[in-house]
């Protein structure tokens, strides 16, 4: 099973542990946008459960349009927002061809 974040034209594959999201170059998912904090949020993959947690960011983190205040379970197709940057959490079977977005 492949879990990823889709942000714009970019696809970030999430590993089986903790992934960090932020402006900091050392983050697993680096988003170069002023509305995103240096270390904005983190995603934890444990067994088949994936949670997103805001890291006290200035502009907040949302799932499906709702601001989150604690660990929140992500489901396939959920829209996520870090500051003003939107993306989607996608789960694909490992033998599925990768999804491509054309604009």
PDB file of N, CA and C in Angstrom:
ATOM      1  N   UNK A   1       0.846  -1.173   0.000  1.00  0.00           N
ATOM      2  CA  UNK A   1       0.000   0.000   0.000  1.00  0.00           C
ATOM      3  C   UNK A   1       0.895   1.242   0.000  1.00  0.00           C
ATOM      4  N   UNK A   2       0.592   2.175  -0.868  1.00  0.00           N
ATOM      5  CA  UNK A   2       1.380   3.399  -0.989  1.00  0.00           C
ATOM      6  C   UNK A   2       0.522   4.564  -0.521  1.00  0.00           C
ATOM      7  N   UNK A   3       1.042   5.296   0.458  1.00  0.00           N
ATOM      8  CA  UNK A   3       0.345   6.470   0.988  1.00  0.00           C
ATOM      9  C   UNK A   3       1.130   7.704   0.568  1.00  0.00           C
ATOM     10  N   UNK A   4       0.403   8.715   0.087  1.00  0.00           N
ATOM     11  CA  UNK A   4       1.111   9.907  -0.370  1.00  0.00           C
ATOM     12  C   UNK A   4       0.287  11.163  -0.144  1.00  0.00           C
ATOM     13  N   UNK A   5       0.994  12.290  -0.180  1.00  0.00           N
ATOM     14  CA  UNK A   5       0.364  13.610  -0.189  1.00  0.00           C
ATOM     15  C   UNK A   5       0.542  14.163  -1.591  1.00  0.00           C
ATOM     16  N   UNK A   6      -0.538  14.688  -2.154  1.00  0.00           N
ATOM     17  CA  UNK A   6      -0.476  15.368  -3.449  1.00  0.00           C
ATOM     18  C   UNK A   6      -0.634  16.847  -3.185  1.00  0.00           C
ATOM     19  N   UNK A   7       0.372  17.617  -3.533  1.00  0.00           N
ATOM     20  CA  UNK A   7       0.331  19.072  -3.356  1.00  0.00           C
ATOM     21  C   UNK A   7       0.753  19.681  -4.691  1.00  0.00           C
ATOM     22  N   UNK A   8      -0.204  20.323  -5.358  1.00  0.00           N
ATOM     23  CA  UNK A   8       0.064  20.833  -6.698  1.00  0.00           C
ATOM     24  C   UNK A   8       0.411  19.683  -7.615  1.00  0.00           C
ATOM     25  N   UNK A   9       1.512  19.797  -8.351  1.00  0.00           N
ATOM     26  CA  UNK A   9       1.957  18.738  -9.259  1.00  0.00           C
ATOM     27  C   UNK A   9       2.883  17.751  -8.574  1.00  0.00           C
ATOM     28  N   UNK A  10       3.107  17.932  -7.271  1.00  0.00           N
ATOM     29  CA  UNK A  10       4.074  17.092  -6.565  1.00  0.00           C
ATOM     30  C   UNK A  10       3.383  15.991  -5.778  1.00  0.00           C
ATOM     31  N   UNK A  11       4.050  14.835  -5.734  1.00  0.00           N
ATOM     32  CA  UNK A  11       3.566  13.680  -4.976  1.00  0.00           C
ATOM     33  C   UNK A  11       4.645  13.308  -3.975  1.00  0.00           C
ATOM     34  N   UNK A  12       4.286  13.312  -2.701  1.00  0.00           N
ATOM     35  CA  UNK A  12       5.228  12.959  -1.637  1.00  0.00           C
ATOM     36  C   UNK A  12       4.797  11.614  -1.051  1.00  0.00           C
ATOM     37  N   UNK A  13       5.598  10.581  -1.248  1.00  0.00           N
ATOM     38  CA  UNK A  13       5.297   9.263  -0.693  1.00  0.00           C
ATOM     39  C   UNK A  13       5.657   9.276   0.792  1.00  0.00           C
ATOM     40  N   UNK A  14       4.721   8.808   1.615  1.00  0.00           N
ATOM     41  CA  UNK A  14       4.907   8.807   3.072  1.00  0.00           C
ATOM     42  C   UNK A  14       5.435   7.456   3.516  1.00  0.00           C
ATOM     43  N   UNK A  15       6.481   7.485   4.304  1.00  0.00           N
ATOM     44  CA  UNK A  15       7.088   6.260   4.814  1.00  0.00           C
ATOM     45  C   UNK A  15       6.304   5.670   5.972  1.00  0.00           C
ATOM     46  N   UNK A  16       6.766   4.543   6.502  1.00  0.00           N
ATOM     47  CA  UNK A  16       6.053   3.827   7.561  1.00  0.00           C
ATOM     48  C   UNK A  16       6.308   4.370   8.969  1.00  0.00           C
ATOM     49  N   UNK A  17       6.645   5.615   9.105  1.00  0.00           N
ATOM     50  CA  UNK A  17       6.905   6.193  10.433  1.00  0.00           C
ATOM     51  C   UNK A  17       6.355   7.611  10.462  1.00  0.00           C
ATOM     52  N   UNK A  18       7.151   8.561  10.961  1.00  0.00           N
ATOM     53  CA  UNK A  18       6.726   9.954  11.067  1.00  0.00           C
ATOM     54  C   UNK A  18       7.302  10.766   9.911  1.00  0.00           C
ATOM     55  N   UNK A  19       6.441  11.542   9.255  1.00  0.00           N
ATOM     56  CA  UNK A  19       6.861  12.467   8.197  1.00  0.00           C
ATOM     57  C   UNK A  19       6.530  13.877   8.662  1.00  0.00           C
ATOM     58  N   UNK A  20       7.470  14.797   8.478  1.00  0.00           N
ATOM     59  CA  UNK A  20       7.229  16.181   8.860  1.00  0.00           C
ATOM     60  C   UNK A  20       6.876  17.007   7.625  1.00  0.00           C
ATOM     61  N   UNK A  21       6.014  18.006   7.843  1.00  0.00           N
ATOM     62  CA  UNK A  21       5.585  18.906   6.782  1.00  0.00           C
ATOM     63  C   UNK A  21       5.924  20.314   7.210  1.00  0.00           C
ATOM     64  N   UNK A  22       6.596  21.083   6.333  1.00  0.00           N
ATOM     65  CA  UNK A  22       6.925  22.463   6.676  1.00  0.00           C
ATOM     66  C   UNK A  22       7.814  23.111   5.632  1.00  0.00           C
ATOM     67  N   UNK A  23       8.220  24.343   5.916  1.00  0.00           N
ATOM     68  CA  UNK A  23       9.100  25.110   5.026  1.00  0.00           C
ATOM     69  C   UNK A  23      10.567  24.712   5.168  1.00  0.00           C
ATOM     70  N   UNK A  24      10.914  24.149   6.299  1.00  0.00           N
ATOM     71  CA  UNK A  24      12.303  23.776   6.593  1.00  0.00           C
ATOM     72  C   UNK A  24      12.790  22.740   5.571  1.00  0.00           C
ATOM     73  N   UNK A  25      13.960  22.965   4.959  1.00  0.00           N
ATOM     74  CA  UNK A  25      14.454  22.024   3.950  1.00  0.00           C
ATOM     75  C   UNK A  25      14.595  20.587   4.454  1.00  0.00           C
ATOM     76  N   UNK A  26      14.779  20.407   5.745  1.00  0.00           N
ATOM     77  CA  UNK A  26      14.921  19.063   6.302  1.00  0.00           C
ATOM     78  C   UNK A  26      13.614  18.316   6.499  1.00  0.00           C
ATOM     79  N   UNK A  27      12.483  18.959   6.245  1.00  0.00           N
ATOM     80  CA  UNK A  27      11.185  18.299   6.395  1.00  0.00           C
ATOM     81  C   UNK A  27      11.003  17.251   5.304  1.00  0.00           C
ATOM     82  N   UNK A  28      10.291  16.188   5.629  1.00  0.00           N
ATOM     83  CA  UNK A  28       9.985  15.147   4.663  1.00  0.00           C
ATOM     84  C   UNK A  28       9.212  15.725   3.481  1.00  0.00           C
ATOM     85  N   UNK A  29       8.228  16.575   3.798  1.00  0.00           N
ATOM     86  CA  UNK A  29       7.433  17.274   2.785  1.00  0.00           C
ATOM     87  C   UNK A  29       7.745  18.755   2.932  1.00  0.00           C
ATOM     88  N   UNK A  30       8.577  19.273   2.038  1.00  0.00           N
ATOM     89  CA  UNK A  30       9.001  20.677   2.110  1.00  0.00           C
ATOM     90  C   UNK A  30       8.105  21.516   1.202  1.00  0.00           C
ATOM     91  N   UNK A  31       7.419  22.502   1.798  1.00  0.00           N
ATOM     92  CA  UNK A  31       6.508  23.383   1.067  1.00  0.00           C
ATOM     93  C   UNK A  31       7.029  24.803   1.197  1.00  0.00           C
ATOM     94  N   UNK A  32       7.467  25.366   0.099  1.00  0.00           N
ATOM     95  CA  UNK A  32       8.028  26.711   0.096  1.00  0.00           C
ATOM     96  C   UNK A  32       6.902  27.733  -0.094  1.00  0.00           C
ATOM     97  N   UNK A  33       6.223  28.043   1.008  1.00  0.00           N
ATOM     98  CA  UNK A  33       5.123  29.008   0.988  1.00  0.00           C
ATOM     99  C   UNK A  33       5.134  29.746   2.330  1.00  0.00           C
ATOM    100  N   UNK A  34       4.973  31.065   2.275  1.00  0.00           N
ATOM    101  CA  UNK A  34       5.051  31.892   3.494  1.00  0.00           C
ATOM    102  C   UNK A  34       3.979  31.549   4.525  1.00  0.00           C
ATOM    103  N   UNK A  35       2.853  30.968   4.110  1.00  0.00           N
ATOM    104  CA  UNK A  35       1.790  30.634   5.061  1.00  0.00           C
ATOM    105  C   UNK A  35       2.075  29.331   5.809  1.00  0.00           C
ATOM    106  N   UNK A  36       3.116  28.623   5.402  1.00  0.00           N
ATOM    107  CA  UNK A  36       3.494  27.352   6.026  1.00  0.00           C
ATOM    108  C   UNK A  36       4.633  27.605   7.008  1.00  0.00           C
ATOM    109  N   UNK A  37       4.481  27.114   8.233  1.00  0.00           N
ATOM    110  CA  UNK A  37       5.518  27.270   9.255  1.00  0.00           C
ATOM    111  C   UNK A  37       6.723  26.391   8.933  1.00  0.00           C
ATOM    112  N   UNK A  38       7.852  26.696   9.588  1.00  0.00           N
ATOM    113  CA  UNK A  38       9.068  25.909   9.339  1.00  0.00           C
ATOM    114  C   UNK A  38       8.829  24.430   9.581  1.00  0.00           C
ATOM    115  N   UNK A  39       8.249  24.085  10.710  1.00  0.00           N
ATOM    116  CA  UNK A  39       7.786  22.715  10.978  1.00  0.00           C
ATOM    117  C   UNK A  39       6.306  22.864  11.298  1.00  0.00           C
ATOM    118  N   UNK A  40       5.474  22.626  10.319  1.00  0.00           N
ATOM    119  CA  UNK A  40       4.050  22.952  10.376  1.00  0.00           C
ATOM    120  C   UNK A  40       3.202  21.827  10.975  1.00  0.00           C
ATOM    121  N   UNK A  41       3.446  20.598  10.508  1.00  0.00           N
ATOM    122  CA  UNK A  41       2.626  19.460  10.934  1.00  0.00           C
ATOM    123  C   UNK A  41       3.436  18.181  10.807  1.00  0.00           C
ATOM    124  N   UNK A  42       2.835  17.094  11.285  1.00  0.00           N
ATOM    125  CA  UNK A  42       3.480  15.794  11.098  1.00  0.00           C
ATOM    126  C   UNK A  42       2.409  14.743  10.817  1.00  0.00           C
ATOM    127  N   UNK A  43       2.805  13.775  10.020  1.00  0.00           N
ATOM    128  CA  UNK A  43       1.934  12.645   9.703  1.00  0.00           C
ATOM    129  C   UNK A  43       2.601  11.397  10.250  1.00  0.00           C
ATOM    130  N   UNK A  44       1.827  10.605  10.980  1.00  0.00           N
ATOM    131  CA  UNK A  44       2.337   9.369  11.560  1.00  0.00           C
ATOM    132  C   UNK A  44       1.597   8.192  10.927  1.00  0.00           C
ATOM    133  N   UNK A  45       2.366   7.233  10.399  1.00  0.00           N
ATOM    134  CA  UNK A  45       1.803   6.006   9.845  1.00  0.00           C
ATOM    135  C   UNK A  45       2.133   4.892  10.819  1.00  0.00           C
ATOM    136  N   UNK A  46       1.092   4.304  11.420  1.00  0.00           N
ATOM    137  CA  UNK A  46       1.267   3.206  12.374  1.00  0.00           C
ATOM    138  C   UNK A  46       0.275   2.113  12.018  1.00  0.00           C
ATOM    139  N   UNK A  47       0.787   0.939  11.684  1.00  0.00           N
ATOM    140  CA  UNK A  47      -0.047  -0.155  11.190  1.00  0.00           C
ATOM    141  C   UNK A  47      -0.816   0.352   9.974  1.00  0.00           C
ATOM    142  N   UNK A  48      -2.116   0.299   9.966  1.00  0.00           N
ATOM    143  CA  UNK A  48      -2.901   0.809   8.840  1.00  0.00           C
ATOM    144  C   UNK A  48      -3.562   2.133   9.181  1.00  0.00           C
ATOM    145  N   UNK A  49      -3.121   2.794  10.214  1.00  0.00           N
ATOM    146  CA  UNK A  49      -3.715   4.052  10.676  1.00  0.00           C
ATOM    147  C   UNK A  49      -2.751   5.206  10.380  1.00  0.00           C
ATOM    148  N   UNK A  50      -3.305   6.269   9.780  1.00  0.00           N
ATOM    149  CA  UNK A  50      -2.501   7.442   9.440  1.00  0.00           C
ATOM    150  C   UNK A  50      -3.116   8.645  10.142  1.00  0.00           C
ATOM    151  N   UNK A  51      -2.301   9.362  10.927  1.00  0.00           N
ATOM    152  CA  UNK A  51      -2.806  10.545  11.623  1.00  0.00           C
ATOM    153  C   UNK A  51      -1.994  11.779  11.242  1.00  0.00           C
ATOM    154  N   UNK A  52      -2.689  12.906  11.231  1.00  0.00           N
ATOM    155  CA  UNK A  52      -2.082  14.209  10.960  1.00  0.00           C
ATOM    156  C   UNK A  52      -2.212  15.043  12.220  1.00  0.00           C
ATOM    157  N   UNK A  53      -1.136  15.735  12.592  1.00  0.00           N
ATOM    158  CA  UNK A  53      -1.147  16.566  13.796  1.00  0.00           C
ATOM    159  C   UNK A  53      -0.446  17.888  13.515  1.00  0.00           C
ATOM    160  N   UNK A  54      -1.113  18.991  13.837  1.00  0.00           N
ATOM    161  CA  UNK A  54      -0.524  20.312  13.701  1.00  0.00           C
ATOM    162  C   UNK A  54       0.565  20.474  14.756  1.00  0.00           C
ATOM    163  N   UNK A  55       1.649  21.168  14.411  1.00  0.00           N
ATOM    164  CA  UNK A  55       2.771  21.376  15.338  1.00  0.00           C
ATOM    165  C   UNK A  55       2.813  22.829  15.819  1.00  0.00           C
ATOM    166  N   UNK A  56       1.670  23.327  16.280  1.00  0.00           N
ATOM    167  CA  UNK A  56       1.545  24.702  16.788  1.00  0.00           C
ATOM    168  C   UNK A  56       1.937  25.717  15.709  1.00  0.00           C
ATOM    169  N   UNK A  57       1.485  25.450  14.487  1.00  0.00           N
ATOM    170  CA  UNK A  57       1.797  26.336  13.372  1.00  0.00           C
ATOM    171  C   UNK A  57       1.025  27.650  13.498  1.00  0.00           C
ATOM    172  N   UNK A  58       1.537  28.690  12.867  1.00  0.00           N
ATOM    173  CA  UNK A  58       0.912  30.006  12.934  1.00  0.00           C
ATOM    174  C   UNK A  58      -0.430  30.043  12.209  1.00  0.00           C
ATOM    175  N   UNK A  59      -0.511  29.400  11.034  1.00  0.00           N
ATOM    176  CA  UNK A  59      -1.717  29.486  10.203  1.00  0.00           C
ATOM    177  C   UNK A  59      -2.588  28.239  10.212  1.00  0.00           C
ATOM    178  N   UNK A  60      -2.267  27.261  11.045  1.00  0.00           N
ATOM    179  CA  UNK A  60      -3.130  26.105  11.242  1.00  0.00           C
ATOM    180  C   UNK A  60      -3.082  25.052  10.154  1.00  0.00           C
ATOM    181  N   UNK A  61      -3.708  23.923  10.495  1.00  0.00           N
ATOM    182  CA  UNK A  61      -3.809  22.764   9.607  1.00  0.00           C
ATOM    183  C   UNK A  61      -5.267  22.339   9.593  1.00  0.00           C
ATOM    184  N   UNK A  62      -5.779  22.024   8.401  1.00  0.00           N
ATOM    185  CA  UNK A  62      -7.179  21.616   8.258  1.00  0.00           C
ATOM    186  C   UNK A  62      -7.274  20.285   7.532  1.00  0.00           C
ATOM    187  N   UNK A  63      -8.322  19.540   7.869  1.00  0.00           N
ATOM    188  CA  UNK A  63      -8.680  18.311   7.160  1.00  0.00           C
ATOM    189  C   UNK A  63     -10.137  18.446   6.758  1.00  0.00           C
ATOM    190  N   UNK A  64     -10.399  18.338   5.473  1.00  0.00           N
ATOM    191  CA  UNK A  64     -11.757  18.456   4.927  1.00  0.00           C
ATOM    192  C   UNK A  64     -12.433  19.755   5.373  1.00  0.00           C
ATOM    193  N   UNK A  65     -11.630  20.842   5.406  1.00  0.00           N
ATOM    194  CA  UNK A  65     -12.152  22.160   5.729  1.00  0.00           C
ATOM    195  C   UNK A  65     -12.301  22.470   7.201  1.00  0.00           C
ATOM    196  N   UNK A  66     -11.968  21.525   8.071  1.00  0.00           N
ATOM    197  CA  UNK A  66     -12.077  21.711   9.522  1.00  0.00           C
ATOM    198  C   UNK A  66     -10.687  21.854  10.136  1.00  0.00           C
ATOM    199  N   UNK A  67     -10.466  22.934  10.883  1.00  0.00           N
ATOM    200  CA  UNK A  67      -9.184  23.136  11.561  1.00  0.00           C
ATOM    201  C   UNK A  67      -9.018  22.042  12.611  1.00  0.00           C
ATOM    202  N   UNK A  68      -7.841  21.423  12.646  1.00  0.00           N
ATOM    203  CA  UNK A  68      -7.599  20.360  13.614  1.00  0.00           C
ATOM    204  C   UNK A  68      -6.826  20.904  14.812  1.00  0.00           C
ATOM    205  N   UNK A  69      -7.094  20.307  15.983  1.00  0.00           N
ATOM    206  CA  UNK A  69      -6.404  20.749  17.198  1.00  0.00           C
ATOM    207  C   UNK A  69      -5.658  19.609  17.876  1.00  0.00           C
ATOM    208  N   UNK A  70      -5.786  18.417  17.350  1.00  0.00           N
ATOM    209  CA  UNK A  70      -5.091  17.251  17.900  1.00  0.00           C
ATOM    210  C   UNK A  70      -4.894  16.242  16.797  1.00  0.00           C
ATOM    211  N   UNK A  71      -4.343  15.070  17.118  1.00  0.00           N
ATOM    212  CA  UNK A  71      -4.148  14.045  16.093  1.00  0.00           C
ATOM    213  C   UNK A  71      -5.470  13.702  15.416  1.00  0.00           C
ATOM    214  N   UNK A  72      -5.467  13.694  14.085  1.00  0.00           N
ATOM    215  CA  UNK A  72      -6.674  13.456  13.303  1.00  0.00           C
ATOM    216  C   UNK A  72      -6.398  12.356  12.289  1.00  0.00           C
ATOM    217  N   UNK A  73      -7.268  11.348  12.251  1.00  0.00           N
ATOM    218  CA  UNK A  73      -7.103  10.227  11.324  1.00  0.00           C
ATOM    219  C   UNK A  73      -7.379  10.702   9.902  1.00  0.00           C
ATOM    220  N   UNK A  74      -6.482  10.326   8.980  1.00  0.00           N
ATOM    221  CA  UNK A  74      -6.660  10.649   7.564  1.00  0.00           C
ATOM    222  C   UNK A  74      -7.239   9.452   6.828  1.00  0.00           C
ATOM    223  N   UNK A  75      -8.165   9.746   5.904  1.00  0.00           N
ATOM    224  CA  UNK A  75      -8.762   8.729   5.047  1.00  0.00           C
ATOM    225  C   UNK A  75      -8.434   9.039   3.595  1.00  0.00           C
ATOM    226  N   UNK A  76      -8.415   8.007   2.777  1.00  0.00           N
ATOM    227  CA  UNK A  76      -8.123   8.162   1.359  1.00  0.00           C
ATOM    228  C   UNK A  76      -9.003   9.253   0.749  1.00  0.00           C
ATOM    229  N   UNK A  77      -8.364  10.197   0.059  1.00  0.00           N
ATOM    230  CA  UNK A  77      -9.087  11.273  -0.615  1.00  0.00           C
ATOM    231  C   UNK A  77      -9.317  12.511   0.226  1.00  0.00           C
ATOM    232  N   UNK A  78      -8.912  12.497   1.503  1.00  0.00           N
ATOM    233  CA  UNK A  78      -9.101  13.676   2.359  1.00  0.00           C
ATOM    234  C   UNK A  78      -8.331  14.876   1.812  1.00  0.00           C
ATOM    235  N   UNK A  79      -8.997  16.028   1.809  1.00  0.00           N
ATOM    236  CA  UNK A  79      -8.323  17.280   1.470  1.00  0.00           C
ATOM    237  C   UNK A  79      -7.656  17.800   2.739  1.00  0.00           C
ATOM    238  N   UNK A  80      -6.395  18.162   2.637  1.00  0.00           N
ATOM    239  CA  UNK A  80      -5.649  18.708   3.771  1.00  0.00           C
ATOM    240  C   UNK A  80      -5.168  20.097   3.385  1.00  0.00           C
ATOM    241  N   UNK A  81      -5.006  20.960   4.385  1.00  0.00           N
ATOM    242  CA  UNK A  81      -4.521  22.307   4.116  1.00  0.00           C
ATOM    243  C   UNK A  81      -3.516  22.697   5.187  1.00  0.00           C
ATOM    244  N   UNK A  82      -2.339  23.117   4.733  1.00  0.00           N
ATOM    245  CA  UNK A  82      -1.268  23.581   5.609  1.00  0.00           C
ATOM    246  C   UNK A  82      -1.134  25.074   5.354  1.00  0.00           C
ATOM    247  N   UNK A  83      -1.537  25.914   6.319  1.00  0.00           N
ATOM    248  CA  UNK A  83      -1.599  27.348   6.047  1.00  0.00           C
ATOM    249  C   UNK A  83      -2.598  27.571   4.936  1.00  0.00           C
ATOM    250  N   UNK A  84      -2.140  28.113   3.795  1.00  0.00           N
ATOM    251  CA  UNK A  84      -3.025  28.340   2.647  1.00  0.00           C
ATOM    252  C   UNK A  84      -2.741  27.378   1.502  1.00  0.00           C
ATOM    253  N   UNK A  85      -1.996  26.317   1.770  1.00  0.00           N
ATOM    254  CA  UNK A  85      -1.619  25.356   0.735  1.00  0.00           C
ATOM    255  C   UNK A  85      -2.479  24.099   0.870  1.00  0.00           C
ATOM    256  N   UNK A  86      -3.238  23.793  -0.194  1.00  0.00           N
ATOM    257  CA  UNK A  86      -4.114  22.617  -0.189  1.00  0.00           C
ATOM    258  C   UNK A  86      -3.441  21.432  -0.841  1.00  0.00           C
ATOM    259  N   UNK A  87      -3.813  20.262  -0.365  1.00  0.00           N
ATOM    260  CA  UNK A  87      -3.344  19.017  -0.945  1.00  0.00           C
ATOM    261  C   UNK A  87      -4.326  17.915  -0.634  1.00  0.00           C
ATOM    262  N   UNK A  88      -3.978  16.694  -1.046  1.00  0.00           N
ATOM    263  CA  UNK A  88      -4.840  15.545  -0.830  1.00  0.00           C
ATOM    264  C   UNK A  88      -4.033  14.375  -0.333  1.00  0.00           C
ATOM    265  N   UNK A  89      -4.640  13.613   0.592  1.00  0.00           N
ATOM    266  CA  UNK A  89      -4.046  12.381   1.085  1.00  0.00           C
ATOM    267  C   UNK A  89      -4.599  11.250   0.225  1.00  0.00           C
ATOM    268  N   UNK A  90      -3.705  10.479  -0.394  1.00  0.00           N
ATOM    269  CA  UNK A  90      -4.105   9.433  -1.330  1.00  0.00           C
ATOM    270  C   UNK A  90      -3.507   8.095  -0.897  1.00  0.00           C
ATOM    271  N   UNK A  91      -4.339   7.040  -0.953  1.00  0.00           N
ATOM    272  CA  UNK A  91      -3.873   5.679  -0.683  1.00  0.00           C
ATOM    273  C   UNK A  91      -4.077   4.871  -1.961  1.00  0.00           C
ATOM    274  N   UNK A  92      -2.995   4.216  -2.410  1.00  0.00           N
ATOM    275  CA  UNK A  92      -3.056   3.385  -3.613  1.00  0.00           C
ATOM    276  C   UNK A  92      -2.520   1.998  -3.292  1.00  0.00           C
ATOM    277  N   UNK A  93      -3.078   1.005  -3.919  1.00  0.00           N
ATOM    278  CA  UNK A  93      -2.519  -0.340  -3.801  1.00  0.00           C
ATOM    279  C   UNK A  93      -1.163  -0.317  -4.499  1.00  0.00           C
ATOM    280  N   UNK A  94      -0.233  -1.095  -4.023  1.00  0.00           N
ATOM    281  CA  UNK A  94       1.122  -1.044  -4.580  1.00  0.00           C
ATOM    282  C   UNK A  94       1.168  -1.450  -6.052  1.00  0.00           C
ATOM    283  N   UNK A  95       0.181  -2.214  -6.524  1.00  0.00           N
ATOM    284  CA  UNK A  95       0.188  -2.605  -7.931  1.00  0.00           C
ATOM    285  C   UNK A  95      -0.663  -1.681  -8.810  1.00  0.00           C
ATOM    286  N   UNK A  96      -1.284  -0.631  -8.218  1.00  0.00           N
ATOM    287  CA  UNK A  96      -2.015   0.370  -8.993  1.00  0.00           C
ATOM    288  C   UNK A  96      -1.021   1.284  -9.694  1.00  0.00           C
ATOM    289  N   UNK A  97      -1.324   1.705 -10.910  1.00  0.00           N
ATOM    290  CA  UNK A  97      -0.443   2.711 -11.526  1.00  0.00           C
ATOM    291  C   UNK A  97      -0.582   4.031 -10.787  1.00  0.00           C
ATOM    292  N   UNK A  98       0.468   4.841 -10.694  1.00  0.00           N
ATOM    293  CA  UNK A  98       0.365   6.105  -9.979  1.00  0.00           C
ATOM    294  C   UNK A  98      -0.658   7.029 -10.642  1.00  0.00           C
ATOM    295  N   UNK A  99      -1.376   7.756  -9.809  1.00  0.00           N
ATOM    296  CA  UNK A  99      -2.363   8.707 -10.301  1.00  0.00           C
ATOM    297  C   UNK A  99      -1.646   9.964 -10.767  1.00  0.00           C
ATOM    298  N   UNK A 100      -2.048  10.500 -11.889  1.00  0.00           N
ATOM    299  CA  UNK A 100      -1.452  11.721 -12.413  1.00  0.00           C
ATOM    300  C   UNK A 100      -2.532  12.768 -12.590  1.00  0.00           C
ATOM    301  N   UNK A 101      -2.264  13.969 -12.146  1.00  0.00           N
ATOM    302  CA  UNK A 101      -3.207  15.074 -12.307  1.00  0.00           C
ATOM    303  C   UNK A 101      -2.760  15.917 -13.486  1.00  0.00           C
ATOM    304  N   UNK A 102      -3.671  16.173 -14.405  1.00  0.00           N
ATOM    305  CA  UNK A 102      -3.385  17.030 -15.554  1.00  0.00           C
ATOM    306  C   UNK A 102      -4.192  18.297 -15.416  1.00  0.00           C
ATOM    307  N   UNK A 103      -3.533  19.450 -15.564  1.00  0.00           N
ATOM    308  CA  UNK A 103      -4.241  20.733 -15.499  1.00  0.00           C
ATOM    309  C   UNK A 103      -4.309  21.355 -16.871  1.00  0.00           C
TER     310      UNK A 103
END
